[in-house]
Coordinates of C-alpha atoms and ligand atoms in Angstrom, one line a residue:
M1 CA 0.0 0.0 0.0
A2 CA 1.2 3.5 -0.8
N3 CA 0.5 4.9 2.7
P4 CA -0.7 2.2 5.1
L5 CA -1.9 4.5 7.8
Y6 CA -3.9 6.8 5.6
D7 CA -5.2 4.1 3.3
T8 CA -6.3 1.8 6.2
L9 CA -7.8 4.3 8.5
F10 CA -9.1 6.9 6.1
G11 CA -8.7 6.3 2.4
R12 CA -10.9 3.2 2.1
H13 CA -13.9 5.2 3.4
R14 CA -13.7 7.6 0.5
G15 CA -17.1 7.8 -1.2
R16 CA -18.9 6.2 1.7
D17 CA -22.0 8.1 2.6
T18 CA -22.1 6.5 6.0
P19 CA -22.1 8.6 9.2
F20 CA -18.7 9.1 10.8
L21 CA -19.2 11.9 13.4
H22 CA -22.5 12.7 15.2
L23 CA -22.2 16.2 16.6
P24 CA -23.9 17.6 19.7
D25 CA -25.9 20.0 17.6
G26 CA -27.6 17.1 15.8
A27 CA -25.5 17.4 12.6
T28 CA -23.8 14.3 11.1
L29 CA -20.6 14.3 9.1
T30 CA -20.3 11.4 6.7
H31 CA -17.1 9.6 6.0
D32 CA -16.8 11.1 2.6
A33 CA -17.5 14.7 3.8
F34 CA -14.8 14.2 6.4
L35 CA -12.4 13.0 3.8
Q36 CA -13.1 15.8 1.5
M37 CA -12.3 18.2 4.3
T38 CA -9.1 16.2 5.0
A39 CA -8.0 16.5 1.4
R40 CA -8.5 20.3 1.5
F41 CA -6.5 20.5 4.7
A42 CA -3.7 18.3 3.1
H43 CA -3.5 20.9 0.3
Q44 CA -3.4 23.7 2.8
L45 CA -0.6 22.0 4.7
T46 CA 1.4 21.7 1.5
A47 CA 0.6 25.3 0.6
L48 CA 2.0 26.4 3.9
G49 CA 5.2 24.6 3.0
L50 CA 5.0 21.4 4.9
A51 CA 6.8 18.5 3.3
P52 CA 6.6 14.8 4.3
G53 CA 8.5 14.2 7.6
D54 CA 7.9 17.8 8.8
R55 CA 6.2 18.2 12.2
L56 CA 3.0 20.0 12.7
A57 CA 2.1 21.1 16.3
L58 CA -1.6 21.5 17.0
Q59 CA -3.0 23.1 20.1
V60 CA -6.8 23.6 19.5
E61 CA -10.1 22.6 21.0
K62 CA -11.6 19.3 20.0
S63 CA -13.6 19.6 16.8
P64 CA -14.2 17.6 13.5
Q65 CA -11.7 20.0 11.9
A66 CA -9.1 19.2 14.5
L67 CA -9.5 15.6 13.7
A68 CA -9.3 16.3 10.0
I69 CA -5.9 17.9 10.6
Y70 CA -4.7 14.5 12.0
A71 CA -6.1 12.8 8.9
A72 CA -4.5 15.4 6.6
C73 CA -1.1 14.9 8.3
A74 CA -1.4 11.2 7.6
Q75 CA -2.4 11.9 3.9
A76 CA 0.4 14.4 3.4
G77 CA 3.1 12.4 5.3
V78 CA 3.4 15.1 8.0
V79 CA 4.2 14.1 11.5
F80 CA 1.3 15.0 13.8
L81 CA 2.1 16.5 17.2
P82 CA -1.1 17.3 19.2
L83 CA -0.8 19.3 22.4
N84 CA -2.9 19.5 25.5
T85 CA -5.1 22.6 25.3
G86 CA -4.2 23.4 28.9
Y87 CA -0.5 24.0 28.2
T88 CA 0.7 27.5 28.8
G89 CA 2.8 29.5 26.3
D90 CA 6.0 28.4 28.0
E91 CA 5.1 24.8 27.8
V92 CA 4.1 25.1 24.1
R93 CA 7.4 26.9 23.4
Y94 CA 9.4 23.8 24.5
F95 CA 7.4 21.4 22.4
V96 CA 7.6 23.6 19.2
E97 CA 11.3 24.2 19.7
N98 CA 12.2 20.6 20.6
S99 CA 10.3 19.1 17.8
G100 CA 11.4 21.6 15.2
A101 CA 7.8 21.9 14.2
K102 CA 7.4 23.8 10.9
L103 CA 3.9 25.0 11.7
L104 CA 1.9 25.7 14.8
I105 CA -1.8 25.7 14.6
C106 CA -3.6 27.2 17.6
D107 CA -6.9 28.7 18.7
G108 CA -7.4 32.3 17.6
A109 CA -7.5 33.4 21.2
K110 CA -3.9 32.2 21.7
T111 CA -2.4 33.9 18.7
T112 CA -1.0 36.9 20.6
A113 CA 0.7 34.6 23.1
L114 CA 1.9 32.0 20.6
T115 CA 3.0 34.2 17.7
P116 CA 6.4 34.9 19.4
V117 CA 6.7 31.3 20.3
A118 CA 6.4 30.2 16.6
K119 CA 8.5 33.1 15.4
D120 CA 11.4 32.3 17.8
S121 CA 11.6 28.8 16.6
G122 CA 11.2 29.5 12.9
A123 CA 7.7 27.9 12.7
G124 CA 4.7 29.3 10.8
I125 CA 1.5 30.0 12.7
A126 CA -2.1 29.5 11.7
T127 CA -5.4 29.4 13.6
L128 CA -8.3 27.0 14.0
N129 CA -11.1 27.9 16.4
A130 CA -13.4 25.5 18.2
D131 CA -16.2 26.3 15.7
G132 CA -13.9 25.3 12.8
S133 CA -13.2 28.9 11.6
G134 CA -9.7 30.5 11.5
S135 CA -6.9 31.2 9.1
F136 CA -6.1 27.6 8.5
A137 CA -9.7 26.7 7.5
D138 CA -10.0 29.9 5.5
G139 CA -6.9 29.0 3.5
A140 CA -8.3 25.5 2.9
A141 CA -11.8 26.6 1.9
D142 CA -11.1 26.8 -1.9
K143 CA -8.8 23.9 -2.2
A144 CA -9.6 20.7 -4.1
T145 CA -11.5 17.9 -2.3
S146 CA -9.1 15.2 -3.4
F147 CA -5.4 15.0 -2.7
D148 CA -2.7 12.6 -4.0
T149 CA -1.8 10.7 -0.9
V150 CA 1.9 10.8 -0.2
A151 CA 3.6 7.4 -0.2
R152 CA 4.9 6.3 3.2
E153 CA 6.5 3.2 4.6
E154 CA 5.2 1.4 7.7
S155 CA 8.4 2.4 9.5
D156 CA 7.9 6.1 8.8
L157 CA 6.9 8.4 11.6
A158 CA 3.3 9.3 12.0
A159 CA 3.1 11.2 15.3
F160 CA 5.1 12.6 18.1
L161 CA 3.4 12.6 21.5
Y162 CA 5.3 14.3 24.3
T163 CA 5.5 12.6 27.6
S164 CA 7.2 13.9 30.7
G165 CA 10.0 12.3 32.5
T166 CA 11.1 11.8 36.1
T167 CA 14.0 14.1 35.4
G168 CA 14.4 16.9 32.9
R169 CA 12.0 18.0 30.2
S170 CA 9.4 16.1 28.2
K171 CA 10.4 13.6 25.7
G172 CA 8.9 13.3 22.2
A173 CA 7.8 9.7 21.7
M174 CA 8.2 8.9 18.0
L175 CA 5.4 6.7 16.8
T176 CA 5.5 5.0 13.5
Q177 CA 2.7 4.1 11.1
T178 CA 3.1 0.4 12.2
N179 CA 2.9 1.3 15.9
L180 CA -0.5 3.0 15.4
L181 CA -1.9 0.6 12.8
S182 CA -1.0 -2.7 14.4
N183 CA -2.5 -1.6 17.8
A184 CA -5.7 -0.3 16.3
Q185 CA -6.1 -3.5 14.2
T186 CA -5.5 -5.7 17.2
L187 CA -7.8 -3.7 19.5
A188 CA -10.7 -3.4 17.0
E189 CA -10.6 -7.2 16.6
H190 CA -10.1 -7.9 20.3
W191 CA -13.0 -5.6 21.4
R192 CA -15.1 -6.7 18.4
F193 CA -15.6 -3.3 16.8
T194 CA -17.7 -3.3 13.6
A195 CA -19.3 -0.7 11.3
E196 CA -22.4 -0.9 13.4
D197 CA -20.6 0.6 16.4
V198 CA -21.4 4.1 17.7
L199 CA -18.7 5.2 20.1
L200 CA -19.5 7.8 22.7
H201 CA -16.4 9.9 22.4
A202 CA -15.8 12.5 25.2
L203 CA -12.0 12.1 25.6
P204 CA -9.6 14.8 24.4
I205 CA -8.0 14.0 21.1
F206 CA -4.5 15.1 22.0
H207 CA -3.6 11.9 23.8
T208 CA -3.3 8.3 23.0
H209 CA -6.5 7.2 24.6
G210 CA -8.9 9.6 22.7
L211 CA -6.9 9.7 19.4
F212 CA -5.1 6.4 18.8
V213 CA -7.3 4.1 20.8
A214 CA -10.9 5.5 20.5
T215 CA -10.7 7.2 17.1
N216 CA -8.4 4.8 15.2
I217 CA -10.4 1.8 16.3
T218 CA -13.6 3.3 15.1
L219 CA -12.0 4.2 11.8
I220 CA -10.6 0.7 11.3
A221 CA -14.0 -0.8 12.0
G222 CA -15.8 1.8 9.8
G223 CA -18.2 2.8 12.6
S224 CA -19.2 6.2 13.9
M225 CA -18.6 8.4 16.9
I226 CA -20.8 10.7 19.0
F227 CA -18.2 13.4 19.1
L228 CA -18.5 15.5 22.2
P229 CA -16.1 18.5 22.8
K230 CA -15.4 17.2 26.3
F231 CA -16.9 15.2 29.2
D232 CA -20.1 16.8 30.2
L233 CA -22.3 14.7 32.5
D234 CA -25.6 15.9 31.0
Q235 CA -24.5 15.3 27.5
M236 CA -23.1 11.9 28.4
I237 CA -26.5 10.9 29.8
A238 CA -28.4 12.4 26.9
Q239 CA -26.3 10.6 24.3
M240 CA -25.7 7.3 26.0
P241 CA -28.9 5.6 24.6
R242 CA -27.6 6.3 21.0
A243 CA -24.2 4.6 21.6
T244 CA -22.9 1.1 21.7
A245 CA -19.5 1.7 23.3
M246 CA -17.7 4.1 25.4
M247 CA -14.0 4.6 26.4
G248 CA -13.0 6.7 29.4
V249 CA -10.7 7.3 32.2
P250 CA -11.8 6.2 35.7
T251 CA -13.1 9.7 36.5
F252 CA -15.7 9.3 33.7
Y253 CA -17.0 6.2 35.5
T254 CA -17.1 7.7 39.0
R255 CA -18.9 10.8 37.6
L256 CA -21.5 8.7 35.8
L257 CA -22.1 6.6 38.9
S258 CA -22.6 9.8 41.0
D259 CA -25.7 10.6 39.0
D260 CA -29.0 8.9 39.6
R261 CA -30.0 9.3 36.0
F262 CA -27.3 6.8 35.0
T263 CA -29.2 3.6 35.1
A264 CA -29.3 0.1 33.6
D265 CA -32.0 1.3 31.2
L266 CA -29.9 4.1 29.9
T267 CA -27.1 1.7 29.0
R268 CA -29.3 -1.0 27.5
D269 CA -27.9 -0.7 24.0
M270 CA -24.3 -0.4 25.1
R271 CA -22.2 -3.5 24.5
L272 CA -18.8 -2.2 25.8
F273 CA -17.3 0.1 28.4
V274 CA -13.5 0.4 28.4
S275 CA -11.4 2.1 31.1
G276 CA -7.8 3.0 31.1
S277 CA -5.1 5.6 31.6
A278 CA -5.3 5.4 35.4
P279 CA -6.2 2.6 37.9
L280 CA -9.9 1.8 38.1
L281 CA -10.8 1.1 41.7
A282 CA -12.2 -2.4 42.2
E283 CA -15.0 -0.6 44.1
T284 CA -16.0 1.4 40.9
H285 CA -15.9 -1.8 38.9
V286 CA -18.3 -3.5 41.3
Q287 CA -20.6 -0.5 41.7
F288 CA -20.8 -0.2 37.9
E289 CA -21.8 -3.8 37.4
K290 CA -24.4 -3.5 40.2
R291 CA -25.9 -0.4 38.6
T292 CA -25.8 -1.3 34.9
G293 CA -25.2 -5.0 34.6
H294 CA -22.1 -4.2 32.5
R295 CA -18.6 -5.2 33.6
I296 CA -16.1 -2.5 32.6
L297 CA -13.2 -3.8 30.5
E298 CA -9.9 -2.4 31.9
R299 CA -6.8 -2.2 29.7
Y300 CA -3.3 -0.8 30.2
G301 CA -1.2 1.3 27.9
M302 CA 1.3 4.1 27.6
T303 CA 2.1 6.9 25.2
E304 CA 5.2 5.0 24.1
T305 CA 3.5 1.7 23.5
N306 CA -0.2 2.3 22.8
M307 CA -2.1 -0.5 24.4
N308 CA -0.2 -3.5 26.0
T309 CA -2.8 -5.5 27.8
S310 CA -6.5 -5.9 28.0
N311 CA -9.1 -7.8 30.0
P312 CA -10.9 -10.3 27.8
Y313 CA -14.0 -9.5 25.7
D314 CA -15.4 -12.9 26.5
G315 CA -14.4 -14.4 29.7
E316 CA -13.8 -12.9 33.1
R317 CA -13.0 -9.2 33.3
R318 CA -11.2 -9.3 36.6
A319 CA -11.4 -6.1 38.8
G320 CA -8.1 -4.7 39.9
T321 CA -6.3 -6.3 36.9
V322 CA -5.5 -5.1 33.4
G323 CA -6.0 -8.5 31.8
F324 CA -3.6 -10.3 29.5
P325 CA -1.0 -9.1 27.0
L326 CA -2.6 -8.3 23.7
P327 CA -1.9 -10.6 20.7
G328 CA 1.5 -9.8 19.4
V329 CA 2.6 -8.1 22.6
E330 CA 5.2 -9.8 24.9
L331 CA 5.2 -8.8 28.5
K332 CA 7.5 -9.8 31.3
I333 CA 8.1 -8.9 34.9
T334 CA 11.7 -8.2 35.7
D335 CA 14.0 -7.4 38.5
P336 CA 14.7 -3.6 38.4
A337 CA 18.3 -4.1 39.5
T338 CA 19.3 -6.9 37.1
G339 CA 16.7 -6.9 34.4
D340 CA 16.3 -10.7 34.9
T341 CA 12.8 -12.1 34.5
L342 CA 11.2 -12.9 37.9
P343 CA 9.3 -16.1 38.8
Q344 CA 5.6 -16.0 38.2
G345 CA 3.7 -14.2 41.0
E346 CA 6.6 -11.9 42.0
I347 CA 6.4 -8.1 41.8
G348 CA 8.8 -6.4 39.4
Q349 CA 9.0 -3.9 36.6
I350 CA 6.8 -4.4 33.6
E351 CA 8.6 -4.7 30.3
V352 CA 6.9 -5.0 26.9
R353 CA 7.9 -5.7 23.3
G354 CA 5.9 -5.8 20.1
P355 CA 4.9 -3.8 17.0
N356 CA 3.2 -1.3 19.3
V357 CA 6.4 -0.2 20.9
F358 CA 7.7 3.2 19.8
K359 CA 10.8 4.0 17.8
G360 CA 12.5 6.1 20.6
Y361 CA 12.6 9.6 21.9
W362 CA 13.1 12.4 19.4
K363 CA 16.7 13.5 19.6
M364 CA 17.3 11.9 23.0
P365 CA 19.4 8.8 22.3
E366 CA 20.5 8.4 25.9
K367 CA 17.0 8.5 27.2
T368 CA 15.9 6.1 24.6
A369 CA 18.8 3.7 25.5
E370 CA 17.8 3.9 29.2
E371 CA 14.3 2.8 28.6
L372 CA 14.3 0.8 25.4
R373 CA 16.5 -2.3 25.5
E374 CA 18.5 -3.4 22.4
D375 CA 16.4 -6.5 22.2
G376 CA 13.2 -4.4 21.8
F377 CA 11.8 -4.6 25.3
F378 CA 10.6 -1.3 26.7
I379 CA 10.9 -0.6 30.5
T380 CA 7.6 0.9 31.3
G381 CA 8.4 2.2 34.8
D382 CA 5.2 0.4 36.1
L383 CA 5.5 -2.2 38.7
G384 CA 3.4 -5.3 38.2
Q385 CA 2.6 -8.9 38.9
I386 CA 1.1 -11.8 36.9
D387 CA -1.2 -14.1 38.7
E388 CA -1.5 -17.9 38.2
D389 CA -4.2 -17.4 35.6
G390 CA -2.0 -14.9 33.6
Y391 CA -3.8 -11.7 34.6
V392 CA -1.5 -8.7 34.9
S393 CA -1.9 -6.3 37.7
I394 CA -0.3 -2.9 38.1
V395 CA 0.7 -2.6 41.7
G396 CA 2.7 0.6 41.7
R397 CA 5.1 2.7 39.8
N398 CA 8.9 2.7 39.7
K399 CA 8.6 6.3 38.5
D400 CA 7.6 9.4 40.4
L401 CA 4.3 10.1 38.6
I402 CA 0.9 11.4 39.6
I403 CA -2.1 10.6 37.4
S404 CA -4.9 13.1 37.9
G405 CA -8.1 12.5 36.0
G406 CA -6.1 10.5 33.5
Y407 CA -3.5 13.2 32.9
N408 CA 0.1 12.5 33.9
I409 CA 1.9 14.9 36.1
Y410 CA 5.6 14.6 36.9
P411 CA 6.4 16.0 40.4
K412 CA 9.9 16.9 39.3
E413 CA 8.6 19.6 36.9
I414 CA 6.6 21.3 39.7
E415 CA 9.4 20.8 42.3
V416 CA 11.9 22.6 40.1
L417 CA 9.5 25.6 39.9
L418 CA 8.7 25.6 43.6
D419 CA 12.4 25.3 44.6
D420 CA 13.0 28.5 42.6
Q421 CA 10.5 30.6 44.6
P422 CA 11.6 33.2 47.1
G423 CA 11.5 32.0 50.6
V424 CA 11.6 28.3 49.6
L425 CA 14.6 26.1 50.5
E426 CA 13.2 23.0 49.0
S427 CA 10.0 21.2 48.1
A428 CA 8.4 17.9 47.5
V429 CA 5.4 17.3 45.3
I430 CA 3.2 14.3 46.0
G431 CA 0.0 12.8 44.8
V432 CA -2.8 12.1 47.3
P433 CA -6.2 10.4 46.8
H434 CA -8.9 12.6 45.3
P435 CA -12.6 11.6 45.0
D436 CA -13.0 12.9 41.5
F437 CA -9.6 12.8 39.9
G438 CA -8.3 9.7 41.6
E439 CA -5.1 11.5 42.6
T440 CA -4.3 15.2 43.0
V441 CA -1.3 17.3 43.6
V442 CA 0.0 18.6 46.9
G443 CA 3.1 20.7 47.2
V444 CA 5.1 20.6 50.4
L445 CA 7.4 23.5 51.0
V446 CA 10.3 24.0 53.4
P447 CA 11.0 27.7 54.1
D448 CA 14.6 28.9 53.7
G449 CA 14.4 31.0 56.9
T450 CA 14.3 34.4 55.3
S451 CA 10.8 35.6 54.8
G452 CA 7.7 33.8 53.5
P453 CA 7.2 31.8 51.5
D454 CA 4.3 33.8 50.1
L455 CA 1.9 31.1 49.1
D456 CA -0.3 33.4 47.0
A457 CA 2.6 34.7 45.0
I458 CA 3.8 31.1 44.4
A459 CA 0.3 30.1 43.2
Q460 CA 0.5 33.0 40.8
Q461 CA 3.8 31.9 39.4
I462 CA 2.5 28.3 39.0
T463 CA -0.5 29.6 37.1
E464 CA 1.7 31.4 34.6
A465 CA 4.1 28.5 34.1
L466 CA 2.1 25.3 34.2
A467 CA -1.1 23.9 32.7
R468 CA -4.0 24.1 35.2
F469 CA -4.2 20.3 35.7
K470 CA -0.7 20.3 37.1
H471 CA -1.3 22.9 39.8
P472 CA -1.0 21.8 43.4
R473 CA -4.5 21.8 44.9
K474 CA -2.8 22.6 48.2
L475 CA 0.5 24.0 49.3
V476 CA 1.6 23.1 52.8
V477 CA 4.7 24.3 54.7
L478 CA 6.9 22.0 56.8
D479 CA 10.0 22.7 58.8
E480 CA 11.8 19.9 57.0
L481 CA 11.2 17.0 54.6
P482 CA 11.4 13.4 56.0
R483 CA 14.5 11.7 54.6
N484 CA 15.9 8.2 54.8
T485 CA 19.5 7.5 55.8
M486 CA 20.6 8.0 52.2
G487 CA 19.2 11.5 52.3
K488 CA 16.3 10.6 49.9
V489 CA 13.0 12.3 50.5
Q490 CA 10.5 9.8 51.9
K491 CA 7.4 10.7 49.9
N492 CA 5.5 7.8 51.3
I493 CA 5.7 9.5 54.7
L494 CA 4.3 12.7 53.2
R495 CA 1.6 10.8 51.4
D496 CA 0.6 9.1 54.7
R497 CA 0.5 12.4 56.4
F498 CA -1.5 14.4 53.8
G499 CA -3.3 11.4 52.3
D500 CA -6.7 12.4 53.6
L501 CA -6.6 16.1 52.7
F502 CA -9.3 15.6 50.0
T503 CA -11.0 12.5 51.2
G504 CA -11.0 12.9 55.0
Ligands
MCA602 C1 -9.5 19.4 34.5 N1 -9.0 20.0 35.6 C2 -8.1 19.1 36.1 C3 -8.2 17.9 35.3 N2 -9.1 18.2 34.3 N3 -7.3 19.1 37.2 C4 -6.6 18.0 37.5 N4 -6.6 16.9 36.7 C5 -7.4 16.8 35.6 N5 -7.5 15.7 34.9 C6 -9.1 21.3 36.2 C7 -9.9 22.2 35.4 O1 -9.1 23.0 34.6 C8 -10.7 23.0 36.4 O2 -9.9 24.0 36.9 C9 -10.9 22.0 37.5 O3 -9.9 21.0 37.4 C10 -12.3 21.4 37.5 O4 -12.5 20.9 36.2 P1 -13.7 20.1 35.8 O5 -14.6 20.9 35.0 O6 -14.2 19.3 36.9 O7 -12.9 19.1 34.8 P2 -13.3 18.7 33.4 O8 -13.1 19.7 32.4 O9 -14.7 18.0 33.5 O10 -12.2 17.6 33.1 C11 -12.1 16.4 33.9 C12 -11.8 15.2 33.0 C13 -10.7 15.6 32.0 C14 -13.1 15.0 32.2 C15 -11.5 14.0 33.8 O11 -9.5 15.9 32.8 C16 -10.4 14.5 31.0 O12 -11.0 14.4 30.0 N6 -9.4 13.6 31.3 C17 -9.0 12.6 30.4 C18 -7.5 12.7 30.2 C19 -7.0 11.7 29.1 O13 -7.6 11.6 28.0 N7 -6.0 10.9 29.4 C20 -5.5 9.9 28.6 C21 -4.0 10.1 28.4 P3 -10.6 25.4 37.5 O14 -11.5 25.0 38.6 O15 -9.4 26.2 37.9 O16 -11.3 25.9 36.3 S1 -3.3 8.7 27.4 C22 -2.8 7.7 28.6 O17 -2.7 8.0 29.7 C23 -2.3 6.3 28.3 C24 -1.7 6.1 26.9 C25 -3.5 5.3 28.4 O18 -3.3 4.2 28.9 O19 -4.6 5.7 27.9
AMP603 P1 1.1 8.1 29.6 O1 2.4 8.5 30.0 O2 0.0 9.1 29.5 O3 1.2 7.2 28.5 O4 0.6 7.2 30.9 C1 0.9 5.9 30.9 C2 0.8 5.4 32.4 O5 -0.6 5.4 32.8 C3 1.2 4.0 32.5 O6 2.6 3.9 32.6 C4 0.5 3.6 33.8 O7 1.3 4.0 34.9 C5 -0.8 4.4 33.7 N1 -1.9 3.5 33.3 C6 -2.4 3.4 32.0 N2 -3.5 2.5 32.1 C7 -3.6 2.1 33.4 C8 -4.4 1.2 34.0 N3 -5.4 0.6 33.4 N4 -4.2 1.0 35.4 C9 -3.2 1.7 36.0 N5 -2.4 2.5 35.4 C10 -2.6 2.7 34.1

């Protein structure tokens, strides 16, 4: 095939008058209409000087047009780099510079802030607003509705997704056409997606879950999506009876369960609920089944690997586990110190290998070598265990990471900022249980003995520097941080001490 990703996900739907996107205003976009828009956008990318292999950074609200930019990148051979809409200008600057993006497309409301960002790194800038208007769409309006798809190999890069690290700045995970395609094909088959499916889509499309899992699977199967701009409880309840499947982070499930309108009757035409990106409490699993009669299917993935494991479609979906390695994915539990495979049942680090595993971190060969072994196994940083029936459980993390409402937050990034504030000697950032987001961020500050620290001024600094979802929900001041004999901060002690701040 000339361009496996485009041809398989998009191209074969050309001319199909079947629904692809059902929009909240009642409108429906057919596969063919979507692909005509895609072609116009691919022409516009070319007109703006993007060539195959160039990177395009996109920070816009979720819309059919935003999705068509993803498709247009695939068709024009451009590497797609979607960015969380919550990122501040400083955060976006890093991604644009690091990736060497040739074009940044942003919401019109952000042009003033982001024009210097684009200019300083030699990128062009265009706009796309939530309603589909903007300079990018204007430029595309008179372009042809067909485009000669650019030939690509399966090993060519399709997307960069940035993922933070426990040290230093974010790393651009390079995903190839094969990484995305093989996983989408496996999942569509494993979860029995067909052209009859209607997926209730309320996830953001700048992360693996909403884009490569939910969207790619629907595209492979030829089904449609109820495409909501974001998770809105009223909308979810209103749309649920029209859907057959839903994918969400655990917060989606706890929010649905918190509403009495969410009943078995409302879910009668649903055949599948999938959860991932963060641990689903066994309690949520049980409550969900009690309320609806459906057992949530939990699966486990990462930005670098797409999906690795899944509970079975048929057979027992075991609460508290992430199921079995997917077909084609090898998974082993190893000793973090030696890398040796541990006996069944023991807890160790999870390593995975397969066509889903990324190519490496963009321009970071050392980081790549630290996490991706020469034999192809990727060290996930998650700690897990395999039970006697082969079910994998994630029991902890070998990396300092907080997952809040399905978004990953690396404490180091916040600590670096806090340590820099006047009056602060040092800091420790921890995740504590939160009833809505699963975990949330608490910053612990140690004063340097001068004056302060001024917590309001610090909160202001944080607001300017970091996306809202990373902000500590509470800053507390302690005389000193607990340390072990090696001098390492004992975050477990802090977590115990402040663990009930939001749940107590
Ligand atoms: C919003 N806020 C958050 C979060 N989301 N704060 C912390 N963590 C969050 N996740 C902020 C808002 O800016 C707002 O701030 C305040 O919290 C309350 O917002 P609310 O309206 O309640 O939130 P929301 O807009 O309804 O969003 C919550 C959400 C959303 C629906 C759970 O965060 C979401 O869609 N999460 C999904 C993330 C995701 O797709 N992850 C997959 C990553 P203020 O009060 O100041 O206005 S991919 C991945 O992890 C791997 C590969 C995998 O396995 O899938
Ligand atoms: P990301 O960096 O956004 O790709 O997040 C990947 C991380 O999310 C994994 O390394 C896990 O720590 C976590 N994760 C994903 N799915 C699950 C799950 N079902 N249960 C627990 N943790 C999960």
